[in-house]
Amino acid sequence: MKLILNRNMGILLGGQLVSQIGDKFYLLALSFWVLDTTNAPAMMGIVMACSLIPALILGFVSGVFIDRYSRKAIIIGTDALRGMIISIVAACHYFDSLNLPVILGAQILLSVNAAFYDPTIPTVIPQIVKKKDLARANSMTQFIRGASSIAGPMLGGVAVAGFGYAFVFIFNAVSFFVSAFFELFLRIPPLENRSEDHNSVKQDIIEGYRYMISTQALMLILLMVGVIHFFVGSIEVIIPVMAKSLGGKGVQNLGYLQALFGSGIVLMALIISFKSIDGKEEKYLFGGVFSIGTVLILISLFSTAGVMSVLPYLPLFLLLGMFIIMAGTSFQTILQKNIPNHMAGRAFSLVSSVGNGAIPMAMLIYGFLLTYISYYHLLIISGLLLLPLSYLCYRKYKGVGNVWQTEN
C-alpha cells in the first residue's frame, strides 16, 4: 500500500509540512514578542482576534471564488502572499521598526489569506486522489497538522532562544515561498460546471446557500462540525485548570496532558492513513463524537473520585485526541464524497467559518462558567450532552443521508 497515494498528494503534503512547521515557529515567536514588547497578556488576545475574525467573516463568501477560479492559483497565490507579509514583518524587525500596529495589520492580512487557502485544500483533494482514498488523504493532512503542532512549538522555542526573532520570522517567510514552489508542480484537473460565465458572484453565493440549507444531510454534518470544534475549544480552556488542580507541578501536568492529546491526534491520523475507513465514515463521525462524550465523562469521574495523579488521565487524553481526529477526518471525507466538487469551495468555506467561530465561542463560554462551576462538573455535563446528541443526529442522518445522491 502506497503511503503518499500519488505524486500530487506528495507535493501537497510536502508543501504543507514545510509551511505549517514554519507557521508554528512564527506563532510561538509572535506570542513571546508581544509579551516582551507590551508586557500585557491581554494584547495577545487582540492579536489572536485579528488572526481569526477576518477569516471567520470572509469564510461565508470566499468559497464562491474558490469554485469560480483556479484553485491551484489560489493555493500558490495565498502562500506567496503570506511569505511576502511575513517578509515585511522580518524586515521591520531587522530595521528596528516592528511595532504592534504592524503586527496587527500583518495578522489581519494573514487571516484574509487563510479564508481562501484553508477551504481550498479540502476541495482540491477529491480532484487529485481516488474517491476510495479520500479518508486516507485527509488523515495524512491531519497527520502533518498534528506532527507540526507537536514539533513546531518545541523547535520554535529552541530557535527563538538560540537565534532570535528575526531568524524565526525569516524562516516562516521562506517556508511559505517553498510551499508555493512545491505547489507549482501540482496537476489539478479543471472543474466542470463552473458558473463564472453565466452567473454573477451574488447569484453563486445564493445558489450555494440555497443548496446547503435545503440539504438536510449537509446541515447535520455542519452541526457536527460545530459540536466537534466547540468541545475542542472547551478542552483548551479546561486543560490548564485541570492541570493546576492535580498533584505535582501544574505546568508539568499541562505539558503531559497536551503532549498525550497531540499524540492521540497524530496516532489516529497515522492509523487511518494505513487502515481504510472507506464506506464507514458516518459511523466513525457519529461514533467518534459519542466516544468524545464518553471520555469526557470518564475524566470527570476520575476527578470526582479524587484521583490526583496525572498518570491515569494520560491515556484518556490520548483517546480524546484520537476520537477528535477520527470524527474530523470522517466529516471532511463525507463532504468531499457527496458535495458536487464545483460547489465544494462554498461548502468548505462555510465549514471553516463554523469551526473558526465555535472554538473561541467555547473558550469564552467555558472560561466564564469555570468561574462558577468546577471543571469536572462541566466535563460530565458536556459528556452527557454529547451522548444523546450524537445518537439522535446519527439516527436522523441515516434517514436523510441518501438525499446527497439526488443532489449530485
Short mmCIF file of C-alpha atoms in Angstrom, two decimals:
data_model
loop_
_atom_site.label_atom_id
_atom_site.label_comp_id
_atom_site.label_asym_id
_atom_site.label_seq_id
_atom_site.Cartn_x
_atom_site.Cartn_y
_atom_site.Cartn_z
CA MET A 1 0.00 0.00 0.00
CA LYS A 2 1.43 3.39 -1.03
CA LEU A 3 1.58 5.84 1.84
CA ILE A 4 1.59 9.03 -0.23
CA LEU A 5 -1.10 7.77 -2.70
CA ASN A 6 0.25 9.70 -5.71
CA ARG A 7 2.62 12.42 -6.90
CA ASN A 8 0.11 15.25 -6.48
CA MET A 9 -0.69 14.27 -2.91
CA GLY A 10 3.01 14.05 -2.11
CA ILE A 11 3.56 17.58 -3.45
CA LEU A 12 0.62 18.93 -1.45
CA LEU A 13 1.76 17.23 1.77
CA GLY A 14 5.36 18.37 1.30
CA GLY A 15 4.32 21.98 0.91
CA GLN A 16 2.02 21.81 3.92
CA LEU A 17 4.69 20.22 6.12
CA VAL A 18 7.18 23.00 5.42
CA SER A 19 4.71 25.88 5.77
CA GLN A 20 2.97 24.54 8.89
CA ILE A 21 6.20 23.97 10.81
CA GLY A 22 7.25 27.49 9.82
CA ASP A 23 3.86 28.80 10.91
CA LYS A 24 4.19 27.20 14.35
CA PHE A 25 7.63 28.80 14.69
CA TYR A 26 6.10 32.16 13.85
CA LEU A 27 3.13 31.88 16.23
CA LEU A 28 5.39 30.99 19.15
CA ALA A 29 7.81 33.81 18.34
CA LEU A 30 4.93 36.23 17.87
CA SER A 31 3.46 35.36 21.28
CA PHE A 32 6.76 35.99 23.06
CA TRP A 33 7.44 39.17 21.07
CA VAL A 34 4.05 40.64 22.03
CA LEU A 35 4.57 39.75 25.70
CA ASP A 36 8.14 41.06 25.72
CA THR A 37 7.20 44.28 23.96
CA THR A 38 3.90 45.19 25.63
CA ASN A 39 4.14 43.26 28.92
CA ALA A 40 0.35 42.93 28.57
CA PRO A 41 -1.08 39.40 28.13
CA ALA A 42 -4.41 40.96 27.06
CA MET A 43 -2.70 42.29 23.91
CA MET A 44 -2.18 38.70 22.78
CA GLY A 45 -5.94 38.32 22.77
CA ILE A 46 -6.23 41.29 20.41
CA VAL A 47 -3.57 39.79 18.14
CA MET A 48 -5.40 36.44 18.10
CA ALA A 49 -8.69 38.21 17.33
CA CYS A 50 -7.05 39.88 14.31
CA SER A 51 -5.81 36.45 13.26
CA LEU A 52 -9.26 34.91 13.43
CA ILE A 53 -12.09 37.37 12.81
CA PRO A 54 -11.32 38.28 9.16
CA ALA A 55 -11.14 34.58 8.17
CA LEU A 56 -14.34 33.86 10.09
CA ILE A 57 -16.27 36.63 8.31
CA LEU A 58 -14.80 36.11 4.85
CA GLY A 59 -15.42 32.36 5.10
CA PHE A 60 -19.11 33.00 4.42
CA VAL A 61 -18.30 34.31 0.91
CA SER A 62 -14.76 33.22 -0.01
CA GLY A 63 -15.96 29.82 -1.21
CA VAL A 64 -17.62 31.27 -4.28
CA PHE A 65 -14.24 32.44 -5.58
CA ILE A 66 -12.73 29.01 -4.86
CA ASP A 67 -15.47 27.49 -7.03
CA ARG A 68 -15.20 30.07 -9.81
CA TYR A 69 -11.46 30.42 -10.31
CA SER A 70 -8.30 28.32 -10.47
CA ARG A 71 -7.78 26.54 -7.18
CA LYS A 72 -4.12 25.99 -7.98
CA ALA A 73 -3.66 29.73 -8.48
CA ILE A 74 -5.44 30.43 -5.16
CA ILE A 75 -3.20 27.99 -3.27
CA ILE A 76 0.03 29.29 -4.81
CA GLY A 77 -1.03 32.93 -4.59
CA THR A 78 -2.07 32.84 -0.94
CA ASP A 79 1.12 31.04 0.09
CA ALA A 80 3.25 33.55 -1.85
CA LEU A 81 1.34 36.48 -0.32
CA ARG A 82 1.79 35.05 3.18
CA GLY A 83 5.51 34.76 2.50
CA MET A 84 5.61 38.43 1.46
CA ILE A 85 3.65 39.55 4.54
CA ILE A 86 5.99 37.72 6.93
CA SER A 87 8.98 39.07 4.96
CA ILE A 88 7.75 42.60 5.73
CA VAL A 89 7.46 41.68 9.41
CA ALA A 90 11.02 40.30 9.34
CA ALA A 91 12.31 43.45 7.59
CA CYS A 92 10.59 45.71 10.12
CA HIS A 93 12.19 43.73 12.94
CA TYR A 94 15.61 43.92 11.28
CA PHE A 95 15.36 47.72 10.92
CA ASP A 96 14.03 48.01 14.48
CA SER A 97 10.68 49.41 13.29
CA LEU A 98 8.45 46.48 14.22
CA ASN A 99 5.55 47.60 16.41
CA LEU A 100 2.10 46.46 17.43
CA PRO A 101 0.20 48.17 14.56
CA VAL A 102 2.46 46.38 12.04
CA ILE A 103 1.82 43.04 13.77
CA LEU A 104 -1.96 43.62 13.87
CA GLY A 105 -2.01 44.62 10.21
CA ALA A 106 0.03 41.55 9.29
CA GLN A 107 -2.30 39.25 11.24
CA ILE A 108 -5.36 40.72 9.51
CA LEU A 109 -3.79 40.16 6.07
CA LEU A 110 -2.70 36.63 7.00
CA SER A 111 -6.24 35.89 8.18
CA VAL A 112 -7.66 37.15 4.87
CA ASN A 113 -5.33 34.77 3.02
CA ALA A 114 -6.34 31.91 5.30
CA ALA A 115 -10.01 32.50 4.42
CA PHE A 116 -9.14 31.44 0.87
CA TYR A 117 -6.28 28.96 1.41
CA ASP A 118 -7.77 26.79 4.17
CA PRO A 119 -11.06 25.86 2.43
CA THR A 120 -9.29 25.31 -0.91
CA ILE A 121 -7.15 22.40 0.32
CA PRO A 122 -10.07 20.01 1.08
CA THR A 123 -11.70 20.94 -2.25
CA VAL A 124 -8.54 20.03 -4.17
CA ILE A 125 -8.03 16.63 -2.53
CA PRO A 126 -11.03 14.98 -4.30
CA GLN A 127 -9.58 16.23 -7.61
CA ILE A 128 -6.20 14.54 -7.10
CA VAL A 129 -7.00 11.25 -5.31
CA LYS A 130 -9.50 8.46 -5.93
CA LYS A 131 -12.79 8.55 -4.07
CA LYS A 132 -11.96 5.41 -2.07
CA ASP A 133 -8.71 7.03 -0.87
CA LEU A 134 -10.23 10.28 0.41
CA ALA A 135 -10.21 9.30 4.09
CA ARG A 136 -6.55 8.26 3.87
CA ALA A 137 -5.65 11.51 2.11
CA ASN A 138 -7.47 13.58 4.73
CA SER A 139 -5.79 11.67 7.55
CA MET A 140 -2.40 12.43 6.01
CA THR A 141 -3.13 16.16 6.07
CA GLN A 142 -4.26 15.79 9.70
CA PHE A 143 -1.05 13.89 10.48
CA ILE A 144 1.01 16.76 9.05
CA ARG A 145 -1.01 19.26 11.09
CA GLY A 146 -0.70 17.22 14.29
CA ALA A 147 3.00 16.50 13.88
CA SER A 148 3.78 20.15 13.18
CA SER A 149 1.73 21.16 16.23
CA ILE A 150 3.93 18.94 18.42
CA ALA A 151 7.32 19.57 16.81
CA GLY A 152 6.80 23.19 15.75
CA PRO A 153 6.47 24.85 19.17
CA MET A 154 9.32 22.81 20.62
CA LEU A 155 11.70 23.59 17.75
CA GLY A 156 10.40 27.16 17.59
CA GLY A 157 11.26 27.70 21.24
CA VAL A 158 14.79 26.48 20.61
CA ALA A 159 15.06 28.70 17.52
CA VAL A 160 13.87 31.85 19.34
CA ALA A 161 16.22 31.19 22.27
CA GLY A 162 19.19 30.34 20.05
CA PHE A 163 18.81 32.58 17.02
CA GLY A 164 16.31 35.31 17.91
CA TYR A 165 13.07 36.60 16.46
CA ALA A 166 14.49 37.70 13.10
CA PHE A 167 15.61 34.16 12.25
CA VAL A 168 12.17 32.73 13.03
CA PHE A 169 10.35 35.41 11.01
CA ILE A 170 12.64 34.80 8.02
CA PHE A 171 12.28 31.02 8.38
CA ASN A 172 8.49 31.31 8.27
CA ALA A 173 8.56 33.61 5.24
CA VAL A 174 10.86 31.20 3.39
CA SER A 175 8.63 28.26 4.35
CA PHE A 176 5.66 29.86 2.57
CA PHE A 177 7.73 30.54 -0.54
CA VAL A 178 8.97 26.94 -0.51
CA SER A 179 5.39 25.71 -0.14
CA ALA A 180 4.31 27.88 -3.10
CA PHE A 181 7.20 26.46 -5.14
CA PHE A 182 6.07 22.90 -4.36
CA GLU A 183 2.53 23.77 -5.41
CA LEU A 184 3.68 24.99 -8.84
CA PHE A 185 4.06 21.32 -9.77
CA LEU A 186 0.52 20.32 -8.78
CA ARG A 187 -1.63 18.96 -11.60
CA ILE A 188 -5.25 19.70 -10.72
CA PRO A 189 -7.90 18.68 -13.27
CA PRO A 190 -10.13 21.57 -14.40
CA LEU A 191 -13.53 21.86 -12.77
CA GLU A 192 -16.66 21.13 -14.74
CA ASN A 193 -19.88 23.13 -14.30
CA ARG A 194 -18.13 26.39 -13.46
CA SER A 195 -20.71 29.15 -13.33
CA GLU A 196 -18.47 32.18 -13.84
CA ASP A 197 -19.64 32.63 -17.43
CA HIS A 198 -23.35 32.90 -16.76
CA ASN A 199 -23.78 33.66 -13.05
CA SER A 200 -22.78 36.68 -11.03
CA VAL A 201 -20.86 36.27 -7.77
CA LYS A 202 -24.05 37.17 -5.89
CA GLN A 203 -26.02 34.51 -7.77
CA ASP A 204 -23.35 31.91 -7.00
CA ILE A 205 -23.44 32.79 -3.30
CA ILE A 206 -27.24 32.48 -3.23
CA GLU A 207 -27.10 29.22 -5.19
CA GLY A 208 -24.58 27.77 -2.75
CA TYR A 209 -26.54 28.68 0.38
CA ARG A 210 -29.79 27.51 -1.17
CA TYR A 211 -28.22 24.11 -1.86
CA MET A 212 -26.70 23.81 1.61
CA ILE A 213 -29.82 24.88 3.51
CA SER A 214 -32.03 22.52 1.50
CA THR A 215 -29.74 19.51 2.04
CA GLN A 216 -30.59 18.11 5.49
CA ALA A 217 -27.65 15.72 5.48
CA LEU A 218 -25.25 18.62 4.96
CA MET A 219 -26.84 20.65 7.75
CA LEU A 220 -26.42 17.69 10.13
CA ILE A 221 -22.74 17.44 9.20
CA LEU A 222 -22.33 21.18 9.79
CA LEU A 223 -23.91 20.71 13.21
CA MET A 224 -21.34 18.01 13.98
CA VAL A 225 -18.56 20.32 12.74
CA GLY A 226 -19.71 22.99 15.18
CA VAL A 227 -20.02 20.46 18.02
CA ILE A 228 -16.55 18.99 17.45
CA HIS A 229 -14.85 22.38 17.28
CA PHE A 230 -16.87 23.71 20.23
CA PHE A 231 -15.70 20.92 22.50
CA VAL A 232 -12.13 21.20 21.24
CA GLY A 233 -12.31 24.84 22.35
CA SER A 234 -13.76 23.85 25.72
CA ILE A 235 -10.97 21.34 26.29
CA GLU A 236 -8.34 24.01 25.55
CA VAL A 237 -9.80 26.09 28.39
CA ILE A 238 -10.32 23.21 30.83
CA ILE A 239 -6.89 21.54 30.48
CA PRO A 240 -4.89 24.32 32.24
CA VAL A 241 -7.40 24.48 35.12
CA MET A 242 -7.36 20.71 35.46
CA ALA A 243 -3.55 20.53 35.30
CA LYS A 244 -3.24 23.08 38.10
CA SER A 245 -5.65 21.16 40.35
CA LEU A 246 -3.78 17.84 40.07
CA GLY A 247 -0.86 16.83 42.26
CA GLY A 248 2.64 17.94 41.32
CA LYS A 249 3.57 20.96 39.24
CA GLY A 250 0.73 22.39 37.17
CA VAL A 251 2.99 23.37 34.27
CA GLN A 252 4.40 19.86 34.01
CA ASN A 253 0.92 18.35 34.20
CA LEU A 254 -0.23 20.68 31.44
CA GLY A 255 2.69 19.62 29.26
CA TYR A 256 1.93 15.92 29.81
CA LEU A 257 -1.79 16.28 29.06
CA GLN A 258 -1.22 18.36 25.93
CA ALA A 259 1.51 16.00 24.72
CA LEU A 260 -0.77 12.95 25.03
CA PHE A 261 -3.66 14.84 23.44
CA GLY A 262 -1.46 15.79 20.49
CA SER A 263 -0.04 12.27 20.30
CA GLY A 264 -3.58 10.92 20.03
CA ILE A 265 -4.22 13.20 17.05
CA VAL A 266 -1.04 12.01 15.31
CA LEU A 267 -1.63 8.35 16.16
CA MET A 268 -5.20 8.22 14.82
CA ALA A 269 -4.20 10.13 11.69
CA LEU A 270 -1.46 7.57 11.13
CA ILE A 271 -3.83 4.64 11.72
CA ILE A 272 -6.38 5.95 9.20
CA SER A 273 -3.55 6.53 6.72
CA PHE A 274 -2.96 2.78 6.69
CA LYS A 275 -6.38 1.35 7.57
CA SER A 276 -9.16 2.32 5.17
CA ILE A 277 -12.47 3.57 6.58
CA ASP A 278 -13.98 3.93 3.12
CA GLY A 279 -17.75 3.49 3.33
CA LYS A 280 -17.78 3.70 7.13
CA GLU A 281 -17.28 7.43 7.54
CA GLU A 282 -20.69 8.17 9.02
CA LYS A 283 -20.19 5.54 11.76
CA TYR A 284 -16.75 6.94 12.55
CA LEU A 285 -18.09 10.50 12.63
CA PHE A 286 -21.04 10.00 14.95
CA GLY A 287 -19.29 7.21 16.86
CA GLY A 288 -16.30 9.49 17.34
CA VAL A 289 -18.47 12.26 18.79
CA PHE A 290 -20.20 9.70 21.06
CA SER A 291 -16.77 8.45 22.18
CA ILE A 292 -15.60 12.01 22.91
CA GLY A 293 -18.58 12.37 25.26
CA THR A 294 -17.73 9.05 26.93
CA VAL A 295 -14.11 10.08 27.55
CA LEU A 296 -15.18 13.43 28.99
CA ILE A 297 -17.45 11.59 31.45
CA LEU A 298 -14.61 9.23 32.44
CA ILE A 299 -12.24 12.16 33.07
CA SER A 300 -14.93 13.76 35.24
CA LEU A 301 -15.49 10.54 37.19
CA PHE A 302 -11.76 10.18 37.86
CA SER A 303 -11.67 13.76 39.16
CA THR A 304 -14.80 13.27 41.28
CA ALA A 305 -13.24 10.12 42.77
CA GLY A 306 -10.26 12.18 43.92
CA VAL A 307 -7.60 10.87 41.51
CA MET A 308 -4.85 13.46 41.88
CA SER A 309 -2.01 11.89 39.89
CA VAL A 310 -1.75 12.99 36.28
CA LEU A 311 -0.78 9.48 35.09
CA PRO A 312 -4.29 7.88 34.97
CA TYR A 313 -5.54 10.79 32.87
CA LEU A 314 -2.87 10.44 30.18
CA PRO A 315 -4.44 7.51 28.29
CA LEU A 316 -7.81 9.28 28.42
CA PHE A 317 -6.34 12.38 26.78
CA LEU A 318 -4.64 10.16 24.22
CA LEU A 319 -8.07 8.67 23.39
CA LEU A 320 -9.63 12.12 23.33
CA GLY A 321 -7.18 13.28 20.65
CA MET A 322 -7.75 10.06 18.69
CA PHE A 323 -11.55 10.37 18.70
CA ILE A 324 -11.46 14.05 17.74
CA ILE A 325 -9.30 13.37 14.69
CA MET A 326 -11.39 10.32 13.79
CA ALA A 327 -14.55 12.44 13.75
CA GLY A 328 -12.81 15.32 11.96
CA THR A 329 -11.38 13.15 9.19
CA SER A 330 -14.76 11.48 8.73
CA PHE A 331 -16.85 14.63 8.34
CA GLN A 332 -14.38 16.05 5.82
CA THR A 333 -14.48 12.85 3.78
CA ILE A 334 -18.28 12.70 3.86
CA LEU A 335 -18.48 16.24 2.48
CA GLN A 336 -15.90 15.54 -0.22
CA LYS A 337 -17.69 12.41 -1.35
CA ASN A 338 -21.17 13.86 -1.50
CA ILE A 339 -20.97 17.54 -2.39
CA PRO A 340 -20.58 18.34 -6.11
CA ASN A 341 -16.98 19.49 -6.47
CA HIS A 342 -17.96 22.68 -8.32
CA MET A 343 -19.78 23.69 -5.11
CA ALA A 344 -17.21 22.34 -2.61
CA GLY A 345 -15.48 25.70 -2.10
CA ARG A 346 -18.69 27.25 -0.82
CA ALA A 347 -19.34 24.30 1.48
CA PHE A 348 -15.84 24.11 2.94
CA SER A 349 -15.57 27.87 3.42
CA LEU A 350 -18.76 27.67 5.50
CA VAL A 351 -17.33 24.70 7.40
CA SER A 352 -14.21 26.76 8.10
CA SER A 353 -16.26 29.68 9.44
CA VAL A 354 -18.37 27.38 11.62
CA GLY A 355 -15.22 25.80 13.07
CA ASN A 356 -13.40 29.13 13.49
CA GLY A 357 -16.42 30.56 15.28
CA ALA A 358 -17.15 27.57 17.52
CA ILE A 359 -13.70 27.36 19.15
CA PRO A 360 -13.45 30.94 20.53
CA MET A 361 -17.14 30.82 21.46
CA ALA A 362 -16.45 27.74 23.56
CA MET A 363 -13.40 29.36 25.13
CA LEU A 364 -15.46 32.39 26.08
CA ILE A 365 -18.41 30.39 27.46
CA TYR A 366 -16.36 27.81 29.36
CA GLY A 367 -13.97 30.48 30.64
CA PHE A 368 -16.98 32.24 32.17
CA LEU A 369 -18.57 29.03 33.51
CA LEU A 370 -15.35 27.91 35.18
CA THR A 371 -15.72 30.89 37.50
CA TYR A 372 -18.85 29.32 38.98
CA ILE A 373 -18.71 25.58 38.14
CA SER A 374 -15.90 23.09 38.73
CA TYR A 375 -14.17 21.74 35.65
CA TYR A 376 -15.21 18.14 36.37
CA HIS A 377 -18.88 19.13 36.59
CA LEU A 378 -18.53 20.92 33.26
CA LEU A 379 -16.90 17.82 31.78
CA ILE A 380 -19.67 15.47 32.86
CA ILE A 381 -22.35 17.92 31.66
CA SER A 382 -20.57 18.16 28.30
CA GLY A 383 -20.27 14.40 28.02
CA LEU A 384 -23.91 13.82 28.93
CA LEU A 385 -24.94 16.32 26.25
CA LEU A 386 -22.76 14.71 23.58
CA LEU A 387 -24.04 11.15 24.04
CA PRO A 388 -27.72 11.69 23.13
CA LEU A 389 -26.89 14.44 20.62
CA SER A 390 -24.56 12.20 18.62
CA TYR A 391 -27.01 9.29 18.73
CA LEU A 392 -30.02 11.39 17.67
CA CYS A 393 -28.06 13.07 14.86
CA TYR A 394 -26.86 9.66 13.66
CA ARG A 395 -30.44 8.35 13.54
CA LYS A 396 -31.55 11.47 11.69
CA TYR A 397 -28.63 11.22 9.26
CA LYS A 398 -29.49 7.60 8.48
CA GLY A 399 -32.93 8.82 7.44
CA VAL A 400 -31.81 11.68 5.18
CA GLY A 401 -28.30 10.65 4.12
CA ASN A 402 -29.46 9.38 0.74
CA VAL A 403 -30.58 12.92 -0.17
CA TRP A 404 -26.92 13.63 -1.03
CA GLN A 405 -27.21 11.39 -4.04
CA THR A 406 -30.22 13.13 -5.55
CA GLU A 407 -28.44 16.49 -5.32
CA ASN A 408 -25.35 15.39 -7.30
#
